[in-house]
């Protein structure tokens, strides 16, 4: 089975300035999004890439590719108004009966280990979702009060999330809910069992500008 | 009401080497724990400090204080085998009818804003617990499977946690459970309502060695 990587980078990054969307922010002089591509290319040079961008970003991205002489082949797809719609748009360009990793473009630190393990596991079980333990106490807001949860049983969910393409494509095509925050939830909603595996806590999702400097030393 | 700061640093830090417990690891040449003290002293020079250490660390800490000419006054208390026992030991040295902030010594980045807001709020409501939103999807492990949780209603809980000293002392003295991971849960178990307020996502808890370098630039 061919292996596809669907990188979703259509988000507006509301905590970043409009001039600098977080996926285009520079780390060691190179856009975050290119670091994400490179992480996959280093793990395996034969991946097929599909990149989802919002319409307003496409020209900027093409300019950046020229400027940085970024030659990794990828298909650019225009995204929708939400992450779920963007993933759905991207999946339309992934063939059936393949394996696909769906990845957030703002996670430039994904490791070779996670990529290899994820594809391997998804080939067997249909899905592979990286998850890490939570080091802090967690509470759930219930109206005006809150209750303590047992953090031992909780996991933070990361990307890339790996799937049999036919299964995740079908799950997305039947999706009616709009409140899911990741692909595993869509897959599960379609009646499939989600397989978790140990993620990597360095695989940070860039959400806040101050994280850029924090992770600079991790990306060498 | 006098304001006390109870800093808990008796943990062995199992993910760090034995030679370098994480509270003594150096950031900009100074132990993490001293940075935590300094954060409070900068917010208000009149705090009364109680520091809980494990027996084996006390001499090392005293040496470090001499070496770094660290002169902030503080009472050293020997801790117990668990965080809950250590807090309980420390609380024995905090008078009744005061306000106390209970803080993890491995959070050197606590801000003046959080410290001021916490004491103010706890004076009114009895407790003040800093909490932040979760940027990632969350799942709960249920036996061999897992379910997706709504992250909108979840909060990561930080320290310092602020209390009326009489209330938290009494809560700890009646505690029989051993599975709580923070003081808010102990307070709640005693029948009190926990008050949350907006924490600061830079107030990182050092759990992994690689975080030391990550936060170095945040501590100037």
CSV table of C-alpha atoms in Angstrom, one decimal:
chain,number,residue,atom,x,y,z
A,1,UNK,CA,0.0,0.0,0.0
A,2,UNK,CA,1.2,3.5,-0.9
A,3,UNK,CA,1.6,5.8,2.0
A,4,UNK,CA,0.1,9.3,1.9
A,5,UNK,CA,0.6,12.2,4.2
A,6,UNK,CA,-2.2,14.7,4.4
A,7,UNK,CA,-0.9,17.9,6.1
A,8,UNK,CA,-3.6,20.3,7.3
A,9,UNK,CA,-2.5,23.9,7.5
A,10,UNK,CA,-5.6,25.9,6.6
A,11,UNK,CA,-6.1,27.3,10.2
A,12,UNK,CA,-5.9,31.0,10.7
A,13,UNK,CA,-4.0,30.7,14.0
A,14,UNK,CA,-6.1,33.2,16.0
A,15,UNK,CA,-3.4,33.7,18.6
A,16,UNK,CA,-0.8,34.8,16.0
A,17,UNK,CA,-0.9,38.0,14.0
A,18,UNK,CA,-2.5,37.9,10.6
A,19,UNK,CA,0.7,38.9,8.9
A,20,UNK,CA,2.4,35.8,10.3
A,21,UNK,CA,0.2,32.7,10.4
A,22,UNK,CA,1.8,30.2,12.7
A,23,UNK,CA,2.4,27.5,10.0
A,24,UNK,CA,4.5,30.1,8.1
A,25,UNK,CA,6.4,31.4,11.2
A,26,UNK,CA,10.1,30.9,10.9
A,27,UNK,CA,12.2,28.5,13.0
A,28,UNK,CA,15.9,28.6,12.1
A,29,UNK,CA,14.9,30.7,9.2
A,30,UNK,CA,12.5,28.2,7.7
A,31,UNK,CA,8.7,28.1,7.9
A,32,UNK,CA,7.2,25.7,10.5
A,33,UNK,CA,5.3,23.9,7.7
A,34,UNK,CA,8.4,23.0,5.8
A,35,UNK,CA,9.9,21.6,9.0
A,36,UNK,CA,6.8,19.4,9.2
A,37,UNK,CA,7.3,18.2,5.6
A,38,UNK,CA,11.0,17.5,6.2
A,39,UNK,CA,10.2,15.4,9.3
A,40,UNK,CA,8.2,13.0,7.1
A,41,UNK,CA,10.7,13.1,4.2
A,42,UNK,CA,13.5,12.2,6.5
A,43,UNK,CA,11.6,9.2,7.8
A,44,UNK,CA,10.8,8.0,4.3
A,45,UNK,CA,11.5,9.8,1.0
A,46,UNK,CA,8.7,8.0,-0.8
A,47,UNK,CA,5.6,9.5,0.9
A,48,UNK,CA,3.0,11.2,-1.3
A,49,UNK,CA,2.0,14.6,0.2
A,50,UNK,CA,-1.3,16.4,0.0
A,51,UNK,CA,-1.3,19.9,1.6
A,52,UNK,CA,-4.5,21.7,2.6
A,53,UNK,CA,-4.2,25.5,2.8
A,54,UNK,CA,-6.9,28.2,3.0
A,55,UNK,CA,-7.3,30.0,-0.3
A,56,UNK,CA,-5.7,33.2,0.9
A,57,UNK,CA,-2.5,31.3,1.9
A,58,UNK,CA,-1.9,29.4,-1.4
A,59,UNK,CA,0.0,32.2,-3.2
A,60,UNK,CA,2.1,33.0,-0.1
A,61,UNK,CA,3.0,29.4,0.3
A,62,UNK,CA,4.1,29.1,-3.3
A,63,UNK,CA,6.2,32.2,-2.9
A,64,UNK,CA,7.8,30.7,0.2
A,65,UNK,CA,8.5,27.5,-1.6
A,66,UNK,CA,10.4,29.4,-4.3
A,67,UNK,CA,12.2,31.6,-1.8
A,68,UNK,CA,13.3,28.6,0.3
A,69,UNK,CA,14.0,26.3,-2.7
A,70,UNK,CA,11.6,23.8,-1.2
A,71,UNK,CA,11.3,21.1,-3.8
A,72,UNK,CA,9.4,18.3,-2.0
A,73,UNK,CA,6.6,17.4,-4.3
A,74,UNK,CA,3.1,18.0,-2.9
A,75,UNK,CA,-0.5,18.5,-4.1
A,76,UNK,CA,-2.0,21.7,-2.8
A,77,UNK,CA,-5.7,21.5,-2.0
A,78,UNK,CA,-8.0,24.4,-0.9
A,79,UNK,CA,-9.4,23.9,2.6
A,80,UNK,CA,-12.7,24.7,4.1
A,81,UNK,CA,-13.9,26.9,7.0
A,82,UNK,CA,-13.1,24.4,9.7
A,83,UNK,CA,-10.4,21.8,10.3
A,84,UNK,CA,-12.9,19.0,9.7
A,85,UNK,CA,-13.9,20.5,6.3
A,86,UNK,CA,-10.3,20.9,5.4
A,87,UNK,CA,-9.4,17.3,6.2
A,88,UNK,CA,-12.4,16.2,4.2
A,89,UNK,CA,-11.2,18.3,1.2
A,90,UNK,CA,-7.8,16.8,1.5
A,91,UNK,CA,-9.1,13.2,1.7
A,92,UNK,CA,-10.9,13.6,-1.6
A,93,UNK,CA,-7.4,13.5,-3.1
A,94,UNK,CA,-6.2,10.4,-1.3
A,95,UNK,CA,-7.0,7.1,-3.2
A,96,UNK,CA,-8.8,4.2,-1.6
A,97,UNK,CA,-7.0,1.3,-0.1
A,98,UNK,CA,-3.9,3.2,0.9
A,99,UNK,CA,-2.5,4.3,4.3
A,100,UNK,CA,-2.8,7.9,5.2
A,101,UNK,CA,-1.2,10.0,8.0
A,102,UNK,CA,-3.3,13.1,8.8
A,103,UNK,CA,-1.0,15.7,10.4
A,104,UNK,CA,-1.3,19.2,11.7
A,105,UNK,CA,1.2,21.5,9.9
A,106,UNK,CA,2.0,23.2,13.2
A,107,UNK,CA,3.6,20.1,14.6
A,108,UNK,CA,7.1,20.4,13.1
A,109,UNK,CA,8.7,18.0,15.6
A,110,UNK,CA,7.1,14.7,14.7
A,111,UNK,CA,9.7,11.9,15.0
A,112,UNK,CA,10.7,9.1,12.7
A,113,UNK,CA,9.7,6.7,15.4
A,114,UNK,CA,6.2,7.9,15.6
A,115,UNK,CA,5.8,8.0,11.8
A,116,UNK,CA,7.1,4.4,11.4
A,117,UNK,CA,5.2,3.0,14.3
A,118,UNK,CA,2.0,4.7,13.2
A,119,UNK,CA,2.0,3.4,9.7
A,120,UNK,CA,2.9,-0.1,10.8
A,121,UNK,CA,0.1,-0.2,13.4
A,122,UNK,CA,-2.6,1.3,11.2
A,123,UNK,CA,-1.8,-1.3,8.5
A,124,UNK,CA,-2.8,-3.9,11.1
A,125,UNK,CA,-5.6,-2.4,13.0
A,126,UNK,CA,-7.0,0.3,10.7
A,127,UNK,CA,-6.0,3.3,12.8
A,128,UNK,CA,-3.1,4.4,15.0
A,129,UNK,CA,-3.4,7.5,17.2
A,130,UNK,CA,-0.4,8.9,19.2
A,131,UNK,CA,-1.3,9.7,22.8
A,132,UNK,CA,0.7,10.9,25.8
A,133,UNK,CA,0.1,10.9,29.5
A,134,UNK,CA,-0.8,14.1,31.3
A,135,UNK,CA,1.6,15.4,34.0
A,136,UNK,CA,-0.8,17.8,35.6
A,137,UNK,CA,-4.0,17.5,37.5
A,138,UNK,CA,-7.2,17.8,35.4
A,139,UNK,CA,-10.6,19.2,36.3
A,140,UNK,CA,-13.8,19.1,34.4
A,141,UNK,CA,-16.0,22.2,34.5
A,142,UNK,CA,-19.6,21.3,35.4
A,143,UNK,CA,-21.8,24.4,35.2
A,144,UNK,CA,-20.5,26.8,37.9
A,145,UNK,CA,-18.4,24.1,39.7
A,146,UNK,CA,-15.8,21.6,38.6
A,147,UNK,CA,-14.8,18.1,39.5
A,148,UNK,CA,-11.4,16.4,39.7
A,149,UNK,CA,-10.7,13.7,37.1
A,150,UNK,CA,-8.3,10.8,37.4
A,151,UNK,CA,-5.4,11.9,35.2
A,152,UNK,CA,-4.0,8.3,35.1
A,153,UNK,CA,-6.8,7.4,32.7
A,154,UNK,CA,-6.5,10.5,30.5
A,155,UNK,CA,-4.3,11.0,27.4
A,156,UNK,CA,-3.5,14.0,25.3
A,157,UNK,CA,-4.0,13.2,21.6
A,158,UNK,CA,-1.5,14.3,19.0
A,159,UNK,CA,-1.1,14.1,15.3
A,160,UNK,CA,-0.1,12.5,12.9
A,161,UNK,CA,-3.1,10.2,13.1
A,162,UNK,CA,-2.8,7.1,10.8
A,163,UNK,CA,-5.7,5.3,9.0
A,164,UNK,CA,-6.7,3.0,6.2
A,165,UNK,CA,-7.7,5.6,3.7
A,166,UNK,CA,-10.9,3.8,2.7
A,167,UNK,CA,-12.1,3.8,6.3
A,168,UNK,CA,-11.3,7.4,7.1
A,169,UNK,CA,-12.6,8.7,3.8
A,170,UNK,CA,-15.9,6.9,4.4
A,171,UNK,CA,-16.1,8.1,8.0
A,172,UNK,CA,-15.6,11.7,6.8
A,173,UNK,CA,-18.1,11.4,4.0
A,174,UNK,CA,-20.8,10.4,6.4
A,175,UNK,CA,-20.0,13.0,9.1
A,176,UNK,CA,-22.8,15.2,10.3
A,177,UNK,CA,-21.3,16.5,13.6
A,178,UNK,CA,-19.1,19.6,13.6
A,179,UNK,CA,-17.7,19.6,17.1
A,180,UNK,CA,-14.9,17.0,16.8
A,181,UNK,CA,-11.4,18.3,17.3
A,182,UNK,CA,-9.5,15.4,15.7
A,183,UNK,CA,-9.8,12.6,13.1
A,184,UNK,CA,-9.8,9.8,15.6
A,185,UNK,CA,-13.2,11.1,16.8
A,186,UNK,CA,-14.6,11.1,13.3
A,187,UNK,CA,-13.3,7.5,12.7
A,188,UNK,CA,-14.8,6.4,16.0
A,189,UNK,CA,-18.2,8.1,15.2
A,190,UNK,CA,-18.3,5.9,12.1
A,191,UNK,CA,-18.2,2.8,14.3
A,192,UNK,CA,-14.6,1.9,14.2
A,193,UNK,CA,-12.3,1.2,17.2
A,194,UNK,CA,-9.5,3.7,17.7
A,195,UNK,CA,-6.0,2.2,18.4
A,196,UNK,CA,-3.8,4.4,20.6
A,197,UNK,CA,0.0,4.2,20.8
A,198,UNK,CA,2.6,6.0,22.8
A,199,UNK,CA,3.3,9.5,21.2
A,200,UNK,CA,6.2,11.7,21.8
A,201,UNK,CA,6.0,14.6,24.2
A,202,UNK,CA,8.4,16.7,22.1
A,203,UNK,CA,5.9,16.6,19.2
A,204,UNK,CA,4.5,20.0,20.3
A,205,UNK,CA,1.6,21.7,18.6
A,206,UNK,CA,2.4,25.3,18.1
A,207,UNK,CA,-0.5,27.3,19.5
A,208,UNK,CA,1.2,30.3,21.0
A,209,UNK,CA,3.9,32.6,19.6
A,210,UNK,CA,6.2,32.1,22.6
A,211,UNK,CA,6.4,28.4,21.8
A,212,UNK,CA,8.4,29.2,18.6
A,213,UNK,CA,11.5,30.1,20.6
A,214,UNK,CA,11.0,27.3,23.0
A,215,UNK,CA,11.2,24.6,20.3
A,216,UNK,CA,13.9,26.2,18.3
A,217,UNK,CA,16.6,24.3,20.1
A,218,UNK,CA,14.7,21.0,19.6
A,219,UNK,CA,14.8,21.4,15.8
A,220,UNK,CA,18.4,21.2,14.7
B,1,UNK,CA,-3.8,38.1,57.3
B,2,UNK,CA,-0.2,37.2,56.8
B,3,UNK,CA,0.6,35.4,53.6
B,4,UNK,CA,2.6,32.2,53.6
B,5,UNK,CA,4.1,30.3,50.7
B,6,UNK,CA,4.6,26.6,51.2
B,7,UNK,CA,7.0,25.2,48.5
B,8,UNK,CA,7.0,21.5,48.1
B,9,UNK,CA,10.2,20.1,46.7
B,10,UNK,CA,10.5,16.7,48.3
B,11,UNK,CA,9.9,14.7,45.1
B,12,UNK,CA,12.6,12.4,43.8
B,13,UNK,CA,12.0,13.3,40.1
B,14,UNK,CA,12.1,9.9,38.7
B,15,UNK,CA,12.7,11.1,35.2
B,16,UNK,CA,15.8,12.9,36.2
B,17,UNK,CA,19.1,11.3,37.3
B,18,UNK,CA,19.6,10.8,41.0
B,19,UNK,CA,22.7,13.1,40.9
B,20,UNK,CA,20.6,16.0,39.7
B,21,UNK,CA,17.1,16.2,41.2
B,22,UNK,CA,15.0,18.5,39.0
B,23,UNK,CA,14.4,21.1,41.7
B,24,UNK,CA,18.1,21.6,41.9
B,25,UNK,CA,18.8,21.5,38.2
B,26,UNK,CA,20.4,24.8,37.0
B,27,UNK,CA,18.7,27.3,34.8
B,28,UNK,CA,21.0,30.3,34.0
B,29,UNK,CA,23.4,28.9,36.6
B,30,UNK,CA,20.8,28.9,39.4
B,31,UNK,CA,18.8,26.0,40.8
B,32,UNK,CA,15.2,25.8,39.6
B,33,UNK,CA,14.0,25.9,43.3
B,34,UNK,CA,15.6,29.3,43.8
B,35,UNK,CA,13.9,30.7,40.7
B,36,UNK,CA,10.6,29.6,42.3
B,37,UNK,CA,11.4,31.5,45.5
B,38,UNK,CA,12.5,34.5,43.5
B,39,UNK,CA,9.2,34.6,41.6
B,40,UNK,CA,7.3,35.0,44.9
B,41,UNK,CA,9.8,37.4,46.4
B,42,UNK,CA,9.6,39.7,43.3
B,43,UNK,CA,5.8,39.7,43.6
B,44,UNK,CA,6.0,40.6,47.3
B,45,UNK,CA,9.0,40.7,49.6
B,46,UNK,CA,6.9,40.1,52.7
B,47,UNK,CA,5.9,36.5,52.2
B,48,UNK,CA,6.7,33.9,54.8
B,49,UNK,CA,8.3,30.8,53.3
B,50,UNK,CA,8.1,27.2,54.4
B,51,UNK,CA,10.1,24.7,52.2
B,52,UNK,CA,9.5,21.0,52.3
B,53,UNK,CA,12.4,18.8,51.3
B,54,UNK,CA,13.1,15.1,51.6
B,55,UNK,CA,15.7,14.3,54.4
B,56,UNK,CA,18.4,13.4,51.9
B,57,UNK,CA,18.1,16.7,50.2
B,58,UNK,CA,18.4,19.1,53.1
B,59,UNK,CA,22.2,19.3,53.4
B,60,UNK,CA,22.5,19.6,49.6
B,61,UNK,CA,20.1,22.5,49.7
B,62,UNK,CA,21.9,24.3,52.5
B,63,UNK,CA,25.1,23.9,50.6
B,64,UNK,CA,23.5,25.3,47.5
B,65,UNK,CA,22.2,28.3,49.5
B,66,UNK,CA,25.7,29.1,50.7
B,67,UNK,CA,27.2,28.6,47.3
B,68,UNK,CA,24.6,30.9,45.5
B,69,UNK,CA,24.4,33.3,48.4
B,70,UNK,CA,20.7,32.7,48.6
B,71,UNK,CA,19.5,34.7,51.6
B,72,UNK,CA,15.7,34.6,51.3
B,73,UNK,CA,14.5,33.5,54.8
B,74,UNK,CA,12.7,30.2,54.9
B,75,UNK,CA,11.8,27.4,57.3
B,76,UNK,CA,13.0,24.0,56.1
B,77,UNK,CA,10.6,21.1,56.9
B,78,UNK,CA,11.3,17.4,56.3
B,79,UNK,CA,8.8,15.9,53.9
B,80,UNK,CA,7.1,12.5,53.7
B,81,UNK,CA,7.0,9.7,51.2
B,82,UNK,CA,4.4,11.3,49.0
B,83,UNK,CA,3.5,14.7,47.9
B,84,UNK,CA,0.3,14.6,50.1
B,85,UNK,CA,2.4,13.7,53.1
B,86,UNK,CA,4.9,16.4,52.4
B,87,UNK,CA,2.2,19.1,52.1
B,88,UNK,CA,0.7,17.9,55.3
B,89,UNK,CA,4.1,18.2,57.1
B,90,UNK,CA,4.6,21.7,55.7
B,91,UNK,CA,1.1,22.8,56.7
B,92,UNK,CA,1.9,21.9,60.3
B,93,UNK,CA,4.2,24.9,60.3
B,94,UNK,CA,1.6,27.3,58.9
B,95,UNK,CA,-0.5,29.2,61.5
B,96,UNK,CA,-4.3,29.2,61.5
B,97,UNK,CA,-6.3,32.1,60.0
B,98,UNK,CA,-3.6,33.0,57.4
B,99,UNK,CA,-3.5,32.7,53.6
B,100,UNK,CA,-1.2,30.1,52.1
B,101,UNK,CA,0.0,29.4,48.6
B,102,UNK,CA,1.0,25.8,48.1
B,103,UNK,CA,3.5,25.6,45.2
B,104,UNK,CA,5.5,23.0,43.4
B,105,UNK,CA,9.2,23.8,43.6
B,106,UNK,CA,9.6,22.7,39.9
B,107,UNK,CA,7.4,25.6,38.6
B,108,UNK,CA,10.0,28.4,38.5
B,109,UNK,CA,7.9,30.5,36.1
B,110,UNK,CA,5.0,31.5,38.2
B,111,UNK,CA,4.0,35.1,37.5
B,112,UNK,CA,3.3,38.1,39.7
B,113,UNK,CA,-0.2,38.3,38.2
B,114,UNK,CA,-1.1,34.7,39.2
B,115,UNK,CA,0.3,35.2,42.7
B,116,UNK,CA,-1.6,38.5,43.3
B,117,UNK,CA,-4.8,37.2,41.9
B,118,UNK,CA,-4.6,34.0,43.8
B,119,UNK,CA,-4.2,35.5,47.2
B,120,UNK,CA,-6.9,38.1,46.5
B,121,UNK,CA,-9.4,35.5,45.4
B,122,UNK,CA,-8.6,33.0,48.2
B,123,UNK,CA,-9.2,35.8,50.7
B,124,UNK,CA,-12.7,36.1,49.4
B,125,UNK,CA,-13.7,32.5,48.6
B,126,UNK,CA,-11.4,30.3,50.6
B,127,UNK,CA,-9.5,28.9,47.7
B,128,UNK,CA,-8.1,29.9,44.3
B,129,UNK,CA,-6.8,27.4,41.9
B,130,UNK,CA,-5.1,28.4,38.6
B,131,UNK,CA,-6.3,26.5,35.6
B,132,UNK,CA,-5.7,26.6,31.9
B,133,UNK,CA,-7.5,25.4,28.8
B,134,UNK,CA,-6.2,22.3,26.9
B,135,UNK,CA,-5.1,22.8,23.3
B,136,UNK,CA,-5.1,19.2,22.3
B,137,UNK,CA,-7.8,16.5,22.0
B,138,UNK,CA,-8.2,14.4,25.1
B,139,UNK,CA,-9.3,10.7,25.4
B,140,UNK,CA,-10.1,8.7,28.5
B,141,UNK,CA,-8.9,5.1,28.7
B,142,UNK,CA,-11.7,2.7,29.5
B,143,UNK,CA,-10.3,-0.8,29.9
B,144,UNK,CA,-9.0,-1.8,26.5
B,145,UNK,CA,-10.7,1.0,24.6
B,146,UNK,CA,-10.9,4.8,25.0
B,147,UNK,CA,-13.5,7.5,24.5
B,148,UNK,CA,-13.1,11.1,23.3
B,149,UNK,CA,-13.8,13.8,25.9
B,150,UNK,CA,-15.0,17.4,25.2
B,151,UNK,CA,-11.8,19.4,25.8
B,152,UNK,CA,-13.8,22.6,26.1
B,153,UNK,CA,-14.9,21.6,29.6
B,154,UNK,CA,-11.5,20.4,30.7
B,155,UNK,CA,-8.8,22.4,32.5
B,156,UNK,CA,-5.2,21.6,33.4
B,157,UNK,CA,-4.6,22.5,37.0
B,158,UNK,CA,-1.4,24.3,38.1
B,159,UNK,CA,0.2,25.5,41.3
B,160,UNK,CA,0.4,27.7,43.3
B,161,UNK,CA,-3.0,26.8,44.9
B,162,UNK,CA,-4.2,29.3,47.4
B,163,UNK,CA,-6.2,28.6,50.5
B,164,UNK,CA,-7.4,29.9,53.9
B,165,UNK,CA,-4.8,28.1,56.0
B,166,UNK,CA,-7.4,26.9,58.6
B,167,UNK,CA,-9.5,25.3,55.9
B,168,UNK,CA,-6.7,23.5,54.1
B,169,UNK,CA,-5.0,22.4,57.3
B,170,UNK,CA,-8.2,20.9,58.6
B,171,UNK,CA,-8.8,19.2,55.2
B,172,UNK,CA,-5.4,17.6,55.3
B,173,UNK,CA,-5.7,16.5,58.9
B,174,UNK,CA,-8.8,14.5,58.0
B,175,UNK,CA,-7.5,13.1,54.8
B,176,UNK,CA,-7.6,9.3,54.4
B,177,UNK,CA,-7.3,9.0,50.6
B,178,UNK,CA,-3.8,8.7,49.1
B,179,UNK,CA,-4.6,9.1,45.4
B,180,UNK,CA,-5.0,12.8,45.0
B,181,UNK,CA,-2.5,14.7,42.8
B,182,UNK,CA,-3.2,18.2,44.1
B,183,UNK,CA,-4.3,20.2,47.1
B,184,UNK,CA,-7.6,21.4,45.5
B,185,UNK,CA,-8.8,17.8,45.5
B,186,UNK,CA,-8.0,17.5,49.2
B,187,UNK,CA,-9.8,20.7,49.9
B,188,UNK,CA,-12.8,19.5,47.9
B,189,UNK,CA,-12.9,16.1,49.6
B,190,UNK,CA,-13.3,18.0,52.9
B,191,UNK,CA,-16.6,19.5,51.5
B,192,UNK,CA,-15.4,22.8,50.3
B,193,UNK,CA,-16.0,24.3,46.9
B,194,UNK,CA,-13.0,24.9,44.7
B,195,UNK,CA,-12.6,28.3,43.0
B,196,UNK,CA,-10.8,28.2,39.7
B,197,UNK,CA,-9.1,31.2,38.0
B,198,UNK,CA,-7.2,31.7,34.8
B,199,UNK,CA,-3.6,30.4,35.1
B,200,UNK,CA,-0.7,31.2,33.0
B,201,UNK,CA,0.5,28.7,30.3
B,202,UNK,CA,4.1,29.7,30.8
B,203,UNK,CA,3.9,28.4,34.3
B,204,UNK,CA,5.4,25.1,33.2
B,205,UNK,CA,5.9,22.2,35.6
B,206,UNK,CA,9.4,20.7,35.0
B,207,UNK,CA,8.9,17.0,34.5
B,208,UNK,CA,11.4,16.1,31.8
B,209,UNK,CA,15.1,17.1,31.5
B,210,UNK,CA,14.5,18.6,28.0
B,211,UNK,CA,12.2,21.2,29.4
B,212,UNK,CA,15.1,22.8,31.2
B,213,UNK,CA,16.5,24.3,28.0
B,214,UNK,CA,13.1,25.0,26.6
B,215,UNK,CA,12.2,27.3,29.5
B,216,UNK,CA,15.7,28.9,29.9
B,217,UNK,CA,14.8,31.8,27.5
B,218,UNK,CA,11.5,32.4,29.4
B,219,UNK,CA,13.5,33.0,32.6
B,220,UNK,CA,15.5,36.1,32.2
